[in-house]
């Protein structure tokens, strides 16, 4: 149990590289989902329970518009408009009346948004599984064969595209948060809400913006996950694999979401292949990340990258 897995890694380094690649792809996508949670929490102190269903709703909207006859990239543009409209509706109808309410009330409101999107999505698009419009979007579906260590590693082009898309989106988001006035306003609101409001930062504008950005992230996630596993309401469950990423990296840390997501993706895949399957019969990927996050929380409740809370009495 302690030695043999490492012997296997050394004896078959090409297979180990394949495992690392699969874990990296999952980890990057986990990090992408976690960023949606982090952005909304930083700006409004709301844990957005609806982020998972937003992934499903964005993907269903994209596929549904394409099935109605719109070209693929026009469908992407219209879906972004739909996600912006959703952000405005959430701010006007749900969040604005609840300004100043306890955090638990806002959290319950996000659960209400989740239930609404599930019902509305099933009413408009139906509950059956759909196929992501991978080829129509120009996403390659072939594979690249590599031969490291005189072995064999297979990299699916759609996975490579997913990683590149996620990296570009994360870099764009970091540039937006650090180099633009609205990005600095979001950071200021997260660091000190009262001071940010006192200098004229509009709470409603920031909330619409961050929910829209979360919608953009949801659409990107829905496209890449949909290309791998199809489009259905089961994607909501996959999205909640970001929860241990948040527990590991901290609810307020963008860097924590990125590093935590990649770390969990790699570790859960390595554990599944070298320990889970031979010792526990497999299927450890469903719970490994949560156990790892629980262990971290026992020693560092704010996560690895969260700020330590100090209360003076």
PDB file of C-alpha atoms in Angstrom, residues 40-297:
ATOM      1  CA  UNK A  40     -19.565  36.373  -6.182  1.00  0.00           C
ATOM      2  CA  UNK A  41     -18.514  35.694  -2.604  1.00  0.00           C
ATOM      3  CA  UNK A  42     -15.763  38.338  -2.714  1.00  0.00           C
ATOM      4  CA  UNK A  43     -18.100  41.043  -3.949  1.00  0.00           C
ATOM      5  CA  UNK A  44     -21.297  40.256  -2.053  1.00  0.00           C
ATOM      6  CA  UNK A  45     -20.477  37.740   0.702  1.00  0.00           C
ATOM      7  CA  UNK A  46     -22.990  35.386  -0.930  1.00  0.00           C
ATOM      8  CA  UNK A  47     -22.161  31.727  -1.349  1.00  0.00           C
ATOM      9  CA  UNK A  48     -23.790  31.241  -4.743  1.00  0.00           C
ATOM     10  CA  UNK A  49     -25.438  27.842  -4.535  1.00  0.00           C
ATOM     11  CA  UNK A  50     -26.804  28.466  -8.039  1.00  0.00           C
ATOM     12  CA  UNK A  51     -23.392  28.331  -9.772  1.00  0.00           C
ATOM     13  CA  UNK A  52     -23.805  24.642 -10.583  1.00  0.00           C
ATOM     14  CA  UNK A  53     -27.192  25.015 -12.247  1.00  0.00           C
ATOM     15  CA  UNK A  54     -25.920  28.099 -14.084  1.00  0.00           C
ATOM     16  CA  UNK A  55     -23.442  25.804 -15.840  1.00  0.00           C
ATOM     17  CA  UNK A  56     -26.312  23.541 -16.906  1.00  0.00           C
ATOM     18  CA  UNK A  57     -28.608  26.426 -17.874  1.00  0.00           C
ATOM     19  CA  UNK A  58     -25.921  28.117 -20.016  1.00  0.00           C
ATOM     20  CA  UNK A  59     -25.079  24.870 -21.829  1.00  0.00           C
ATOM     21  CA  UNK A  60     -28.759  24.036 -22.409  1.00  0.00           C
ATOM     22  CA  UNK A  61     -29.400  27.547 -23.729  1.00  0.00           C
ATOM     23  CA  UNK A  62     -26.504  27.278 -26.170  1.00  0.00           C
ATOM     24  CA  UNK A  63     -27.593  23.887 -27.500  1.00  0.00           C
ATOM     25  CA  UNK A  64     -31.252  24.915 -27.564  1.00  0.00           C
ATOM     26  CA  UNK A  65     -30.570  28.048 -29.612  1.00  0.00           C
ATOM     27  CA  UNK A  66     -28.486  26.031 -32.062  1.00  0.00           C
ATOM     28  CA  UNK A  67     -31.300  23.493 -32.433  1.00  0.00           C
ATOM     29  CA  UNK A  68     -33.643  26.396 -33.218  1.00  0.00           C
ATOM     30  CA  UNK A  69     -31.527  27.179 -36.277  1.00  0.00           C
ATOM     31  CA  UNK A  70     -29.085  29.846 -35.100  1.00  0.00           C
ATOM     32  CA  UNK A  71     -25.432  29.473 -36.175  1.00  0.00           C
ATOM     33  CA  UNK A  72     -23.155  28.120 -33.456  1.00  0.00           C
ATOM     34  CA  UNK A  73     -21.237  31.309 -32.646  1.00  0.00           C
ATOM     35  CA  UNK A  74     -24.376  33.436 -32.896  1.00  0.00           C
ATOM     36  CA  UNK A  75     -25.871  31.041 -30.337  1.00  0.00           C
ATOM     37  CA  UNK A  76     -22.858  31.710 -28.091  1.00  0.00           C
ATOM     38  CA  UNK A  77     -23.438  35.484 -28.342  1.00  0.00           C
ATOM     39  CA  UNK A  78     -27.162  35.175 -27.633  1.00  0.00           C
ATOM     40  CA  UNK A  79     -26.412  32.858 -24.689  1.00  0.00           C
ATOM     41  CA  UNK A  80     -24.118  35.519 -23.232  1.00  0.00           C
ATOM     42  CA  UNK A  81     -26.962  38.032 -23.552  1.00  0.00           C
ATOM     43  CA  UNK A  82     -29.245  35.570 -21.754  1.00  0.00           C
ATOM     44  CA  UNK A  83     -26.701  35.204 -18.923  1.00  0.00           C
ATOM     45  CA  UNK A  84     -26.454  39.007 -18.681  1.00  0.00           C
ATOM     46  CA  UNK A  85     -30.241  39.209 -18.479  1.00  0.00           C
ATOM     47  CA  UNK A  86     -30.166  36.555 -15.759  1.00  0.00           C
ATOM     48  CA  UNK A  87     -27.574  38.596 -13.827  1.00  0.00           C
ATOM     49  CA  UNK A  88     -29.770  41.710 -14.024  1.00  0.00           C
ATOM     50  CA  UNK A  89     -32.862  39.791 -12.918  1.00  0.00           C
ATOM     51  CA  UNK A  90     -31.044  38.238  -9.962  1.00  0.00           C
ATOM     52  CA  UNK A  91     -29.771  41.650  -8.855  1.00  0.00           C
ATOM     53  CA  UNK A  92     -33.115  43.466  -9.272  1.00  0.00           C
ATOM     54  CA  UNK A  93     -35.534  40.780  -8.083  1.00  0.00           C
ATOM     55  CA  UNK A  94     -33.517  38.781  -5.541  1.00  0.00           C
ATOM     56  CA  UNK A  95     -30.493  40.655  -4.201  1.00  0.00           C
ATOM     57  CA  UNK A  96     -31.569  44.301  -4.094  1.00  0.00           C
ATOM     58  CA  UNK A  97     -34.531  43.688  -1.744  1.00  0.00           C
ATOM     59  CA  UNK A  98     -32.249  41.671   0.568  1.00  0.00           C
ATOM     60  CA  UNK A  99     -29.460  44.232   1.033  1.00  0.00           C
ATOM     61  CA  UNK A 100     -28.404  44.258   4.666  1.00  0.00           C
ATOM     62  CA  UNK A 101     -29.992  40.903   5.486  1.00  0.00           C
ATOM     63  CA  UNK A 102     -27.989  38.149   7.241  1.00  0.00           C
ATOM     64  CA  UNK A 103     -25.744  35.978   5.079  1.00  0.00           C
ATOM     65  CA  UNK A 104     -27.941  32.928   5.595  1.00  0.00           C
ATOM     66  CA  UNK A 105     -30.878  34.759   4.002  1.00  0.00           C
ATOM     67  CA  UNK A 106     -28.807  35.535   0.912  1.00  0.00           C
ATOM     68  CA  UNK A 107     -27.624  31.940   0.778  1.00  0.00           C
ATOM     69  CA  UNK A 108     -31.212  30.702   0.910  1.00  0.00           C
ATOM     70  CA  UNK A 109     -32.061  33.161  -1.862  1.00  0.00           C
ATOM     71  CA  UNK A 110     -29.376  31.567  -4.061  1.00  0.00           C
ATOM     72  CA  UNK A 111     -30.999  28.175  -3.413  1.00  0.00           C
ATOM     73  CA  UNK A 112     -34.273  29.718  -4.588  1.00  0.00           C
ATOM     74  CA  UNK A 113     -32.552  30.868  -7.783  1.00  0.00           C
ATOM     75  CA  UNK A 114     -31.289  27.297  -8.234  1.00  0.00           C
ATOM     76  CA  UNK A 115     -34.772  25.805  -7.929  1.00  0.00           C
ATOM     77  CA  UNK A 116     -36.179  28.385 -10.360  1.00  0.00           C
ATOM     78  CA  UNK A 117     -33.488  27.680 -12.983  1.00  0.00           C
ATOM     79  CA  UNK A 118     -34.026  23.928 -12.683  1.00  0.00           C
ATOM     80  CA  UNK A 119     -37.771  24.275 -13.230  1.00  0.00           C
ATOM     81  CA  UNK A 120     -37.465  26.922 -15.927  1.00  0.00           C
ATOM     82  CA  UNK A 121     -34.732  24.982 -17.725  1.00  0.00           C
ATOM     83  CA  UNK A 122     -36.763  21.769 -17.760  1.00  0.00           C
ATOM     84  CA  UNK A 123     -39.853  23.687 -18.952  1.00  0.00           C
ATOM     85  CA  UNK A 124     -38.033  25.383 -21.840  1.00  0.00           C
ATOM     86  CA  UNK A 125     -35.466  22.759 -22.882  1.00  0.00           C
ATOM     87  CA  UNK A 126     -36.877  19.509 -21.498  1.00  0.00           C
ATOM     88  CA  UNK A 127     -35.155  17.065 -19.193  1.00  0.00           C
ATOM     89  CA  UNK A 128     -33.534  14.782 -21.772  1.00  0.00           C
ATOM     90  CA  UNK A 129     -29.800  14.624 -22.380  1.00  0.00           C
ATOM     91  CA  UNK A 130     -28.390  16.719 -25.220  1.00  0.00           C
ATOM     92  CA  UNK A 131     -25.186  16.631 -27.232  1.00  0.00           C
ATOM     93  CA  UNK A 132     -22.846  19.599 -27.052  1.00  0.00           C
ATOM     94  CA  UNK A 133     -22.310  21.267 -30.437  1.00  0.00           C
ATOM     95  CA  UNK A 134     -18.603  20.518 -30.332  1.00  0.00           C
ATOM     96  CA  UNK A 135     -17.840  20.365 -34.034  1.00  0.00           C
ATOM     97  CA  UNK A 136     -20.086  23.315 -34.885  1.00  0.00           C
ATOM     98  CA  UNK A 137     -18.036  25.451 -32.475  1.00  0.00           C
ATOM     99  CA  UNK A 138     -14.836  24.328 -34.185  1.00  0.00           C
ATOM    100  CA  UNK A 139     -13.600  22.305 -31.214  1.00  0.00           C
ATOM    101  CA  UNK A 140     -11.360  19.514 -32.572  1.00  0.00           C
ATOM    102  CA  UNK A 141     -12.348  15.951 -31.697  1.00  0.00           C
ATOM    103  CA  UNK A 142      -9.224  14.064 -32.730  1.00  0.00           C
ATOM    104  CA  UNK A 143      -6.339  12.844 -30.593  1.00  0.00           C
ATOM    105  CA  UNK A 144      -2.614  13.453 -30.330  1.00  0.00           C
ATOM    106  CA  UNK A 145      -0.328  10.491 -29.709  1.00  0.00           C
ATOM    107  CA  UNK A 146       2.916  11.034 -27.824  1.00  0.00           C
ATOM    108  CA  UNK A 147       5.656   8.506 -27.073  1.00  0.00           C
ATOM    109  CA  UNK A 148       7.552   9.612 -23.956  1.00  0.00           C
ATOM    110  CA  UNK A 149       9.867   7.063 -22.296  1.00  0.00           C
ATOM    111  CA  UNK A 150       9.243   4.786 -25.312  1.00  0.00           C
ATOM    112  CA  UNK A 151       5.668   4.481 -24.144  1.00  0.00           C
ATOM    113  CA  UNK A 152       2.309   5.855 -25.188  1.00  0.00           C
ATOM    114  CA  UNK A 153       0.305   8.909 -24.051  1.00  0.00           C
ATOM    115  CA  UNK A 154      -2.974   9.904 -25.698  1.00  0.00           C
ATOM    116  CA  UNK A 155      -4.129  13.512 -25.501  1.00  0.00           C
ATOM    117  CA  UNK A 156      -7.620  14.203 -26.801  1.00  0.00           C
ATOM    118  CA  UNK A 157      -7.726  17.474 -28.703  1.00  0.00           C
ATOM    119  CA  UNK A 158     -10.993  18.545 -27.044  1.00  0.00           C
ATOM    120  CA  UNK A 159      -9.300  18.179 -23.636  1.00  0.00           C
ATOM    121  CA  UNK A 160      -6.339  20.226 -24.845  1.00  0.00           C
ATOM    122  CA  UNK A 161      -8.764  22.857 -26.143  1.00  0.00           C
ATOM    123  CA  UNK A 162     -10.549  22.868 -22.785  1.00  0.00           C
ATOM    124  CA  UNK A 163      -7.295  23.489 -20.918  1.00  0.00           C
ATOM    125  CA  UNK A 164      -6.243  26.288 -23.297  1.00  0.00           C
ATOM    126  CA  UNK A 165      -9.694  27.901 -23.071  1.00  0.00           C
ATOM    127  CA  UNK A 166      -9.649  27.720 -19.278  1.00  0.00           C
ATOM    128  CA  UNK A 167      -6.133  29.176 -19.031  1.00  0.00           C
ATOM    129  CA  UNK A 168      -7.018  32.072 -21.357  1.00  0.00           C
ATOM    130  CA  UNK A 169     -10.210  32.755 -19.428  1.00  0.00           C
ATOM    131  CA  UNK A 170      -8.369  32.760 -16.097  1.00  0.00           C
ATOM    132  CA  UNK A 171      -5.643  35.052 -17.447  1.00  0.00           C
ATOM    133  CA  UNK A 172      -8.272  37.407 -18.858  1.00  0.00           C
ATOM    134  CA  UNK A 173     -10.088  37.422 -15.532  1.00  0.00           C
ATOM    135  CA  UNK A 174      -6.896  38.187 -13.610  1.00  0.00           C
ATOM    136  CA  UNK A 175      -6.056  41.032 -15.991  1.00  0.00           C
ATOM    137  CA  UNK A 176      -9.600  42.384 -15.595  1.00  0.00           C
ATOM    138  CA  UNK A 177      -9.458  42.266 -11.786  1.00  0.00           C
ATOM    139  CA  UNK A 178      -6.018  43.853 -11.554  1.00  0.00           C
ATOM    140  CA  UNK A 179      -5.831  46.276 -14.484  1.00  0.00           C
ATOM    141  CA  UNK A 180      -9.314  47.752 -14.925  1.00  0.00           C
ATOM    142  CA  UNK A 181     -11.302  50.211 -12.833  1.00  0.00           C
ATOM    143  CA  UNK A 182     -14.280  47.854 -12.509  1.00  0.00           C
ATOM    144  CA  UNK A 183     -11.966  45.014 -11.544  1.00  0.00           C
ATOM    145  CA  UNK A 184     -10.376  47.122  -8.810  1.00  0.00           C
ATOM    146  CA  UNK A 185     -13.866  48.113  -7.667  1.00  0.00           C
ATOM    147  CA  UNK A 186     -14.782  44.436  -7.261  1.00  0.00           C
ATOM    148  CA  UNK A 187     -11.643  43.835  -5.226  1.00  0.00           C
ATOM    149  CA  UNK A 188     -12.278  46.931  -3.112  1.00  0.00           C
ATOM    150  CA  UNK A 189     -15.835  45.848  -2.392  1.00  0.00           C
ATOM    151  CA  UNK A 190     -14.563  42.474  -1.259  1.00  0.00           C
ATOM    152  CA  UNK A 191     -11.804  43.943   0.922  1.00  0.00           C
ATOM    153  CA  UNK A 192     -13.857  46.646   2.665  1.00  0.00           C
ATOM    154  CA  UNK A 193     -17.520  47.004   1.585  1.00  0.00           C
ATOM    155  CA  UNK A 194     -18.247  50.117   3.659  1.00  0.00           C
ATOM    156  CA  UNK A 195     -15.189  51.991   2.439  1.00  0.00           C
ATOM    157  CA  UNK A 196     -15.936  50.998  -1.172  1.00  0.00           C
ATOM    158  CA  UNK A 197     -19.527  52.230  -0.945  1.00  0.00           C
ATOM    159  CA  UNK A 198     -18.401  55.474   0.705  1.00  0.00           C
ATOM    160  CA  UNK A 199     -16.263  56.396  -2.330  1.00  0.00           C
ATOM    161  CA  UNK A 200     -19.137  55.944  -4.769  1.00  0.00           C
ATOM    162  CA  UNK A 201     -18.784  52.355  -5.957  1.00  0.00           C
ATOM    163  CA  UNK A 202     -22.210  51.155  -7.080  1.00  0.00           C
ATOM    164  CA  UNK A 203     -23.236  47.969  -5.333  1.00  0.00           C
ATOM    165  CA  UNK A 204     -25.903  47.112  -7.911  1.00  0.00           C
ATOM    166  CA  UNK A 205     -23.533  47.561 -10.876  1.00  0.00           C
ATOM    167  CA  UNK A 206     -20.890  45.379  -9.246  1.00  0.00           C
ATOM    168  CA  UNK A 207     -23.403  42.658  -8.439  1.00  0.00           C
ATOM    169  CA  UNK A 208     -24.704  42.583 -12.015  1.00  0.00           C
ATOM    170  CA  UNK A 209     -21.132  42.490 -13.315  1.00  0.00           C
ATOM    171  CA  UNK A 210     -19.906  39.647 -11.104  1.00  0.00           C
ATOM    172  CA  UNK A 211     -23.014  37.554 -11.734  1.00  0.00           C
ATOM    173  CA  UNK A 212     -22.535  38.105 -15.463  1.00  0.00           C
ATOM    174  CA  UNK A 213     -18.858  37.087 -15.220  1.00  0.00           C
ATOM    175  CA  UNK A 214     -19.983  34.015 -13.277  1.00  0.00           C
ATOM    176  CA  UNK A 215     -22.394  33.366 -16.166  1.00  0.00           C
ATOM    177  CA  UNK A 216     -19.545  33.626 -18.701  1.00  0.00           C
ATOM    178  CA  UNK A 217     -17.524  31.154 -16.624  1.00  0.00           C
ATOM    179  CA  UNK A 218     -20.597  28.902 -16.417  1.00  0.00           C
ATOM    180  CA  UNK A 219     -20.978  28.954 -20.217  1.00  0.00           C
ATOM    181  CA  UNK A 220     -17.302  28.131 -20.797  1.00  0.00           C
ATOM    182  CA  UNK A 221     -17.517  25.326 -18.245  1.00  0.00           C
ATOM    183  CA  UNK A 222     -20.719  24.015 -19.790  1.00  0.00           C
ATOM    184  CA  UNK A 223     -19.120  23.903 -23.238  1.00  0.00           C
ATOM    185  CA  UNK A 224     -16.002  22.010 -22.190  1.00  0.00           C
ATOM    186  CA  UNK A 225     -17.749  19.650 -19.745  1.00  0.00           C
ATOM    187  CA  UNK A 226     -20.571  19.151 -22.243  1.00  0.00           C
ATOM    188  CA  UNK A 227     -18.045  18.193 -24.910  1.00  0.00           C
ATOM    189  CA  UNK A 228     -16.692  15.527 -22.569  1.00  0.00           C
ATOM    190  CA  UNK A 229     -19.865  14.177 -20.927  1.00  0.00           C
ATOM    191  CA  UNK A 230     -22.891  15.552 -22.790  1.00  0.00           C
ATOM    192  CA  UNK A 231     -25.331  18.222 -21.621  1.00  0.00           C
ATOM    193  CA  UNK A 232     -27.782  17.246 -18.909  1.00  0.00           C
ATOM    194  CA  UNK A 233     -28.804  18.271 -15.426  1.00  0.00           C
ATOM    195  CA  UNK A 234     -26.169  15.834 -14.136  1.00  0.00           C
ATOM    196  CA  UNK A 235     -23.611  18.555 -14.922  1.00  0.00           C
ATOM    197  CA  UNK A 236     -24.868  20.357 -11.825  1.00  0.00           C
ATOM    198  CA  UNK A 237     -23.443  17.556  -9.684  1.00  0.00           C
ATOM    199  CA  UNK A 238     -20.095  17.789 -11.463  1.00  0.00           C
ATOM    200  CA  UNK A 239     -20.065  21.531 -10.790  1.00  0.00           C
ATOM    201  CA  UNK A 240     -20.316  20.938  -7.057  1.00  0.00           C
ATOM    202  CA  UNK A 241     -16.938  19.207  -7.161  1.00  0.00           C
ATOM    203  CA  UNK A 242     -15.755  22.817  -6.893  1.00  0.00           C
ATOM    204  CA  UNK A 243     -16.897  22.846  -3.250  1.00  0.00           C
ATOM    205  CA  UNK A 244     -13.832  20.995  -1.912  1.00  0.00           C
ATOM    206  CA  UNK A 245     -11.714  23.287  -4.099  1.00  0.00           C
ATOM    207  CA  UNK A 246     -13.193  26.252  -2.233  1.00  0.00           C
ATOM    208  CA  UNK A 247     -12.663  24.568   1.126  1.00  0.00           C
ATOM    209  CA  UNK A 248      -9.066  23.854   0.198  1.00  0.00           C
ATOM    210  CA  UNK A 249      -8.194  27.181  -1.412  1.00  0.00           C
ATOM    211  CA  UNK A 250     -10.402  29.561   0.570  1.00  0.00           C
ATOM    212  CA  UNK A 251     -13.640  31.277  -0.417  1.00  0.00           C
ATOM    213  CA  UNK A 252     -12.006  34.643  -1.126  1.00  0.00           C
ATOM    214  CA  UNK A 253      -8.840  33.645  -2.956  1.00  0.00           C
ATOM    215  CA  UNK A 254      -8.663  33.602  -6.748  1.00  0.00           C
ATOM    216  CA  UNK A 255      -5.193  32.045  -6.551  1.00  0.00           C
ATOM    217  CA  UNK A 256      -6.541  29.500  -4.081  1.00  0.00           C
ATOM    218  CA  UNK A 257      -9.309  28.499  -6.491  1.00  0.00           C
ATOM    219  CA  UNK A 258      -6.798  27.955  -9.296  1.00  0.00           C
ATOM    220  CA  UNK A 259      -4.164  26.103  -7.266  1.00  0.00           C
ATOM    221  CA  UNK A 260      -6.759  24.183  -5.247  1.00  0.00           C
ATOM    222  CA  UNK A 261      -8.601  23.047  -8.359  1.00  0.00           C
ATOM    223  CA  UNK A 262      -5.466  21.772 -10.084  1.00  0.00           C
ATOM    224  CA  UNK A 263      -4.226  20.096  -6.889  1.00  0.00           C
ATOM    225  CA  UNK A 264      -7.510  18.271  -6.305  1.00  0.00           C
ATOM    226  CA  UNK A 265      -7.776  17.202  -9.936  1.00  0.00           C
ATOM    227  CA  UNK A 266      -4.277  15.700  -9.883  1.00  0.00           C
ATOM    228  CA  UNK A 267      -4.489  14.094  -6.441  1.00  0.00           C
ATOM    229  CA  UNK A 268      -7.911  12.501  -6.895  1.00  0.00           C
ATOM    230  CA  UNK A 269      -6.871  10.955 -10.219  1.00  0.00           C
ATOM    231  CA  UNK A 270      -3.581   9.616  -8.833  1.00  0.00           C
ATOM    232  CA  UNK A 271      -5.337   8.220  -5.754  1.00  0.00           C
ATOM    233  CA  UNK A 272      -8.063   6.610  -7.873  1.00  0.00           C
ATOM    234  CA  UNK A 273      -5.620   4.819 -10.190  1.00  0.00           C
ATOM    235  CA  UNK A 274      -2.888   3.744  -7.783  1.00  0.00           C
ATOM    236  CA  UNK A 275      -4.770   3.272  -4.505  1.00  0.00           C
ATOM    237  CA  UNK A 276      -8.518   3.432  -5.103  1.00  0.00           C
ATOM    238  CA  UNK A 277      -8.906   0.769  -7.794  1.00  0.00           C
ATOM    239  CA  UNK A 278      -6.566  -1.912  -6.382  1.00  0.00           C
ATOM    240  CA  UNK A 279      -7.439  -1.409  -2.698  1.00  0.00           C
ATOM    241  CA  UNK A 280     -10.971   0.034  -2.549  1.00  0.00           C
ATOM    242  CA  UNK A 281     -12.584  -1.197  -5.741  1.00  0.00           C
ATOM    243  CA  UNK A 282     -12.498   2.189  -7.510  1.00  0.00           C
ATOM    244  CA  UNK A 283     -14.983   5.079  -7.614  1.00  0.00           C
ATOM    245  CA  UNK A 284     -12.946   7.019  -5.068  1.00  0.00           C
ATOM    246  CA  UNK A 285     -13.121  10.178  -7.221  1.00  0.00           C
ATOM    247  CA  UNK A 286     -16.648  10.791  -5.897  1.00  0.00           C
ATOM    248  CA  UNK A 287     -15.458  11.335  -2.316  1.00  0.00           C
ATOM    249  CA  UNK A 288     -11.658  11.763  -2.235  1.00  0.00           C
ATOM    250  CA  UNK A 289     -11.725  15.555  -2.765  1.00  0.00           C
ATOM    251  CA  UNK A 290     -14.204  16.059   0.074  1.00  0.00           C
ATOM    252  CA  UNK A 291     -12.138  13.968   2.499  1.00  0.00           C
ATOM    253  CA  UNK A 292      -8.994  15.871   1.537  1.00  0.00           C
ATOM    254  CA  UNK A 293     -10.769  19.206   2.061  1.00  0.00           C
ATOM    255  CA  UNK A 294     -12.072  18.031   5.447  1.00  0.00           C
ATOM    256  CA  UNK A 295      -8.554  17.137   6.578  1.00  0.00           C
ATOM    257  CA  UNK A 296      -7.300  20.576   5.511  1.00  0.00           C
ATOM    258  CA  UNK A 297     -10.152  22.326   7.343  1.00  0.00           C
TER     259      UNK A 297
END
